[in-house]
Amino acid sequence: MAGEGNQKILFSIPGKQHGNGTVHMAWQGDGNYLATVGSSRQAQVCDRYGQVVDDISLTAGGTVVAVDWDSDGETLAILQQNNSALILWNATTKASSMLETNTKDLCWLQWSKTGPELAVGSAKGNLVIHNKRTTRMVSLLGKHSRKITCGTWNKLNQLVLASEDKTVSVSSNQGEGIGSSIAVKGEPSDIQTQFQSGKKSNSFHVSLVVGGKSIMLLDATDGEKPLEMAFLPKYGNVACHRWISHDKMIVGFQSGYITILSMAAGNQGTQLLERQVSKSPIATTATSL
C-alpha cells in the first residue's frame, strides 16, 4: 500500500511469501485482519500491522480459487480447486473446520453482506447456499446452464449471479428465483449492484463487464432496456469497475488507465475524469467511503 499526503504504509508482505501467480486476499469487515494465499499454498491471517495471527492448513492438492469473510468478520471461507469441501476459519477460536458441499467443480464463493448465508457456485451452473447460523444447506442444480463466473449480494440479501450462459439471475437468500433471467451479449464478469436514489427502496442497478470490452447497466427491478457503455480503444480491455456512489463509477483498464463516469439519470456514461495511473494493467480497484 503506497500512500500520499497523510497516508502511510502500515506493512508489506514479500512476494516469496505467496509464490508466483495470483494472490487471493480479503480484508475482514472491520479491517482488523487480512487473509492472503498464493501459489505457495500457505494461507495466512495477519493483523492490520502485519503481525501473523494464524497459518491456516490447506487440504491436499487444489490451488485456492477464492477467499471471503462473512458479514460479522467471524468466519473466513476458503475454496480450493477440485475440492467439494470448503475450509472455514474462525477468527475467535483460531480453529479451522471443513464444510462439505457434496458438489463438484466449485469455482466461486461469496458471503452475504448482511446475513449469515454463504453462496458457492460451480462450473456446471449449480449453486449451494449455506446458512452458518442454522447450518442449513440448500443445493440448487442447474441454477445456470453453464459455469457461474461471478456474483454479488445486495443490501436486501438477494443474490445476483452471472454465468457463461450469458445470463444474469436474481435470487432470494434461499436461492429462489426473483423475476426472469436477463440475457447479455457476451461473457459476463466483475458484477456489481447499486441501489438507485429517489426510487422505490428495492430498485437497484446491476452493472457488469461484458466480454472485457464494455460495461452493461441493467435495471434488475423495472426491466428497462439495458445500457451498454463502450470505451475508447486506447484504454484496452476493461479490467474492473466499482460504484463510488449512487451516481458515479470508477473503471479500471488493462492499459493502466482509470476513468470516472457519471451515472446520474440522463447523464449515464458521461466521462468526468481520465488518468493513466500505471504502465501495468489495473487488476482491481477499491473505494473507502
XYZ file of C-alpha atoms in Angstrom:
289
model
C 0.000 0.000 0.000
C 1.578 3.251 -1.144
C 0.254 6.488 0.235
C 0.125 10.184 -0.487
C -0.275 13.094 1.877
C -1.187 11.811 5.313
C -1.383 8.192 4.150
C 1.373 5.781 5.106
C 2.405 2.198 4.548
C 1.338 0.075 7.510
C 3.051 -3.129 6.344
C 4.028 -5.108 3.260
C 4.259 -8.839 2.587
C 7.220 -10.041 0.464
C 6.451 -11.863 -2.762
C 8.258 -15.032 -1.646
C 5.516 -15.493 0.943
C 2.945 -16.192 -1.770
C 4.975 -17.536 -4.694
C 4.384 -16.761 -8.371
C 0.939 -16.171 -9.809
C -2.324 -14.877 -8.419
C -2.602 -13.821 -4.773
C -6.063 -14.044 -3.226
C -6.726 -11.660 -0.370
C -9.656 -10.464 1.722
C -9.969 -7.843 4.465
C -12.160 -8.614 7.429
C -15.120 -6.214 7.503
C -13.782 -4.030 10.319
C -10.270 -4.020 8.848
C -8.557 -5.828 11.714
C -7.487 -8.954 9.818
C -6.156 -9.570 6.310
C -6.233 -13.088 4.828
C -3.851 -13.896 1.964
C -2.876 -17.005 -0.003
C -0.952 -17.585 -3.236
C 0.574 -20.414 -5.235
C 2.800 -21.311 -2.276
C -0.403 -22.731 -0.714
C 0.350 -21.028 2.599
C -2.831 -19.318 3.782
C -2.099 -16.710 6.398
C -4.068 -14.231 8.500
C -2.314 -11.026 9.606
C -3.483 -8.170 11.773
C -3.537 -4.607 10.430
C 0.104 -4.117 11.457
C 1.331 -7.171 9.548
C 1.731 -9.462 12.542
C 0.833 -13.071 11.722
C -2.257 -14.181 13.631
C -2.509 -17.712 12.241
C -1.348 -20.025 9.465
C -4.250 -21.985 8.007
C -3.625 -25.532 6.823
C -4.966 -26.284 3.352
C -6.141 -29.669 2.151
C -4.008 -31.758 -0.206
C -3.979 -30.643 -3.843
C -6.078 -27.901 -5.390
C -4.954 -24.301 -5.673
C -7.042 -21.701 -3.857
C -9.801 -20.214 -6.023
C -11.408 -17.730 -3.604
C -11.350 -16.418 -0.022
C -14.030 -14.301 1.664
C -15.091 -13.103 5.134
C -18.650 -13.255 6.415
C -20.547 -10.066 7.302
C -19.696 -10.428 11.018
C -15.971 -10.786 10.354
C -16.116 -14.030 12.303
C -15.629 -16.679 9.626
C -13.226 -16.857 6.689
C -14.177 -19.234 3.867
C -11.521 -20.718 1.572
C -12.358 -22.517 -1.677
C -9.823 -24.842 -3.317
C -9.939 -26.175 -6.853
C -11.057 -29.806 -7.273
C -12.412 -29.937 -3.738
C -16.087 -30.185 -2.776
C -15.351 -29.146 0.818
C -14.623 -25.598 1.986
C -12.284 -24.544 4.788
C -13.946 -22.324 7.410
C -11.578 -20.483 9.778
C -12.985 -18.928 12.952
C -11.412 -15.594 13.974
C -12.360 -16.046 17.639
C -11.132 -19.590 18.236
C -8.410 -19.561 15.520
C -9.666 -23.025 14.555
C -10.493 -24.428 11.123
C -13.315 -26.761 10.119
C -14.459 -28.361 6.875
C -17.813 -27.691 5.233
C -18.760 -30.458 2.798
C -20.991 -29.260 -0.063
C -21.190 -32.568 -1.982
C -20.921 -30.512 -5.172
C -18.220 -30.960 -7.802
C -16.305 -28.338 -9.795
C -16.778 -25.451 -7.366
C -15.400 -22.201 -8.819
C -16.828 -19.193 -6.940
C -17.980 -18.190 -3.456
C -19.156 -15.124 -1.566
C -20.685 -14.435 1.845
C -23.792 -12.288 2.127
C -23.032 -8.679 3.060
C -25.941 -8.530 5.542
C -26.892 -12.088 6.512
C -25.401 -15.440 7.570
C -25.533 -17.024 4.092
C -22.589 -18.286 2.041
C -23.173 -18.823 -1.692
C -20.980 -21.220 -3.675
C -21.198 -21.700 -7.445
C -19.941 -24.467 -9.712
C -18.557 -24.784 -13.235
C -21.731 -26.661 -14.192
C -24.007 -23.808 -13.106
C -25.071 -25.379 -9.813
C -25.492 -23.294 -6.651
C -25.099 -24.097 -2.946
C -26.272 -21.746 -0.178
C -25.143 -22.451 3.397
C -26.610 -20.687 6.446
C -23.954 -20.610 9.179
C -26.481 -19.886 11.941
C -28.898 -22.718 11.186
C -26.278 -24.916 9.391
C -28.930 -25.486 6.711
C -27.590 -26.087 3.225
C -29.613 -25.648 0.035
C -28.353 -27.213 -3.212
C -29.816 -25.929 -6.476
C -28.989 -27.914 -9.599
C -28.976 -26.029 -12.878
C -29.286 -22.528 -11.478
C -27.446 -21.641 -14.669
C -26.750 -23.896 -17.644
C -23.013 -23.164 -17.665
C -20.250 -22.007 -15.304
C -21.107 -19.346 -12.725
C -18.433 -16.743 -13.391
C -19.237 -14.044 -10.825
C -21.838 -12.919 -8.334
C -22.648 -10.498 -5.543
C -25.162 -9.978 -2.731
C -27.124 -6.736 -2.443
C -28.257 -4.983 0.754
C -31.669 -6.722 0.590
C -29.799 -10.033 0.939
C -30.582 -11.004 -2.638
C -28.028 -12.912 -4.695
C -27.154 -11.739 -8.216
C -25.255 -14.244 -10.383
C -23.804 -14.182 -13.898
C -22.772 -17.155 -15.978
C -21.010 -18.300 -19.130
C -24.521 -18.970 -20.451
C -24.673 -15.150 -20.873
C -27.495 -14.598 -18.420
C -27.863 -12.772 -15.099
C -30.167 -14.118 -12.368
C -31.511 -12.607 -9.134
C -32.410 -14.941 -6.255
C -33.550 -14.798 -2.655
C -31.246 -15.873 0.167
C -32.813 -19.332 -0.213
C -31.934 -19.468 -3.908
C -35.488 -18.920 -5.166
C -35.566 -17.004 -8.450
C -36.789 -13.404 -8.447
C -38.085 -12.376 -11.863
C -36.709 -13.707 -15.134
C -33.077 -14.129 -16.052
C -31.604 -11.242 -18.057
C -29.633 -12.006 -21.241
C -26.366 -10.184 -22.012
C -24.385 -10.047 -25.257
C -21.098 -11.566 -24.127
C -19.412 -13.445 -21.318
C -20.003 -11.529 -18.062
C -17.507 -10.749 -15.312
C -16.999 -8.392 -12.342
C -20.669 -7.972 -11.423
C -21.723 -5.164 -9.028
C -25.000 -3.749 -7.676
C -26.055 -0.255 -6.673
C -29.403 0.889 -5.286
C -30.999 3.803 -7.107
C -31.501 7.084 -5.317
C -35.003 8.551 -5.377
C -36.688 5.324 -6.471
C -38.551 2.679 -4.510
C -36.417 1.043 -1.838
C -35.935 -2.251 -3.687
C -34.919 -0.717 -7.029
C -31.308 -1.413 -7.937
C -28.945 -1.458 -10.878
C -26.750 -4.382 -11.855
C -23.532 -3.473 -13.656
C -21.133 -5.968 -15.191
C -18.233 -6.198 -17.614
C -19.282 -7.879 -20.885
C -16.650 -9.631 -22.958
C -13.951 -7.420 -21.457
C -14.959 -4.631 -23.859
C -17.891 -2.786 -22.305
C -19.937 -2.307 -19.141
C -23.629 -3.128 -19.229
C -26.066 -1.454 -16.863
C -29.256 -3.393 -16.089
C -32.289 -2.390 -14.052
C -32.951 -5.550 -12.067
C -36.416 -4.488 -10.911
C -38.067 -2.400 -13.630
C -36.904 -4.335 -16.683
C -35.807 -1.215 -18.553
C -33.677 -1.613 -21.684
C -30.034 -2.300 -20.714
C -27.488 0.459 -21.269
C -24.143 -0.600 -22.769
C -21.146 1.682 -22.208
C -18.205 1.240 -24.604
C -14.794 2.887 -24.270
C -12.011 4.383 -26.397
C -9.644 1.806 -27.976
C -6.625 3.365 -26.178
C -7.987 2.110 -22.853
C -7.830 -1.560 -23.882
C -9.941 -4.178 -22.147
C -11.989 -3.358 -19.068
C -10.379 -4.945 -16.006
C -12.754 -3.905 -13.226
C -15.259 -1.315 -12.069
C -16.752 -0.075 -8.781
C -19.569 2.251 -7.810
C -18.197 5.252 -5.899
C -21.699 6.491 -5.073
C -25.210 6.095 -6.484
C -24.267 8.426 -9.366
C -20.554 7.802 -10.017
C -18.488 4.812 -11.127
C -14.735 4.194 -11.443
C -13.483 1.894 -14.217
C -10.004 0.343 -14.466
C -8.420 -0.859 -17.715
C -5.631 -3.225 -18.672
C -3.783 -0.281 -20.243
C -3.293 1.237 -16.779
C -5.941 3.905 -17.280
C -8.788 4.653 -14.935
C -11.843 6.732 -15.731
C -14.675 8.073 -13.597
C -18.139 8.088 -15.139
C -21.297 9.930 -14.204
C -24.169 7.519 -13.577
C -26.735 10.238 -12.865
C -30.094 9.778 -14.598
C -29.995 11.253 -18.086
C -26.203 11.521 -17.960
C -25.187 7.886 -17.577
C -21.820 7.013 -19.066
C -20.524 10.571 -19.358
C -16.802 10.700 -18.575
C -15.846 13.004 -15.710
C -12.132 12.158 -15.440
C -9.454 10.015 -17.027
C -5.929 9.279 -15.861
C -3.209 6.759 -16.593
C -2.119 5.707 -13.128
C 0.087 2.774 -14.130
C 2.093 1.394 -17.050
C 0.926 -2.058 -15.968
C -2.627 -3.401 -16.218
C -5.067 -2.402 -13.496
C -6.026 -5.549 -11.582
C -8.715 -4.191 -9.268
C -9.978 -1.035 -7.630
C -11.231 -0.369 -4.097
C -13.019 2.570 -2.512
C -13.162 3.787 1.083
C -16.344 5.758 1.607
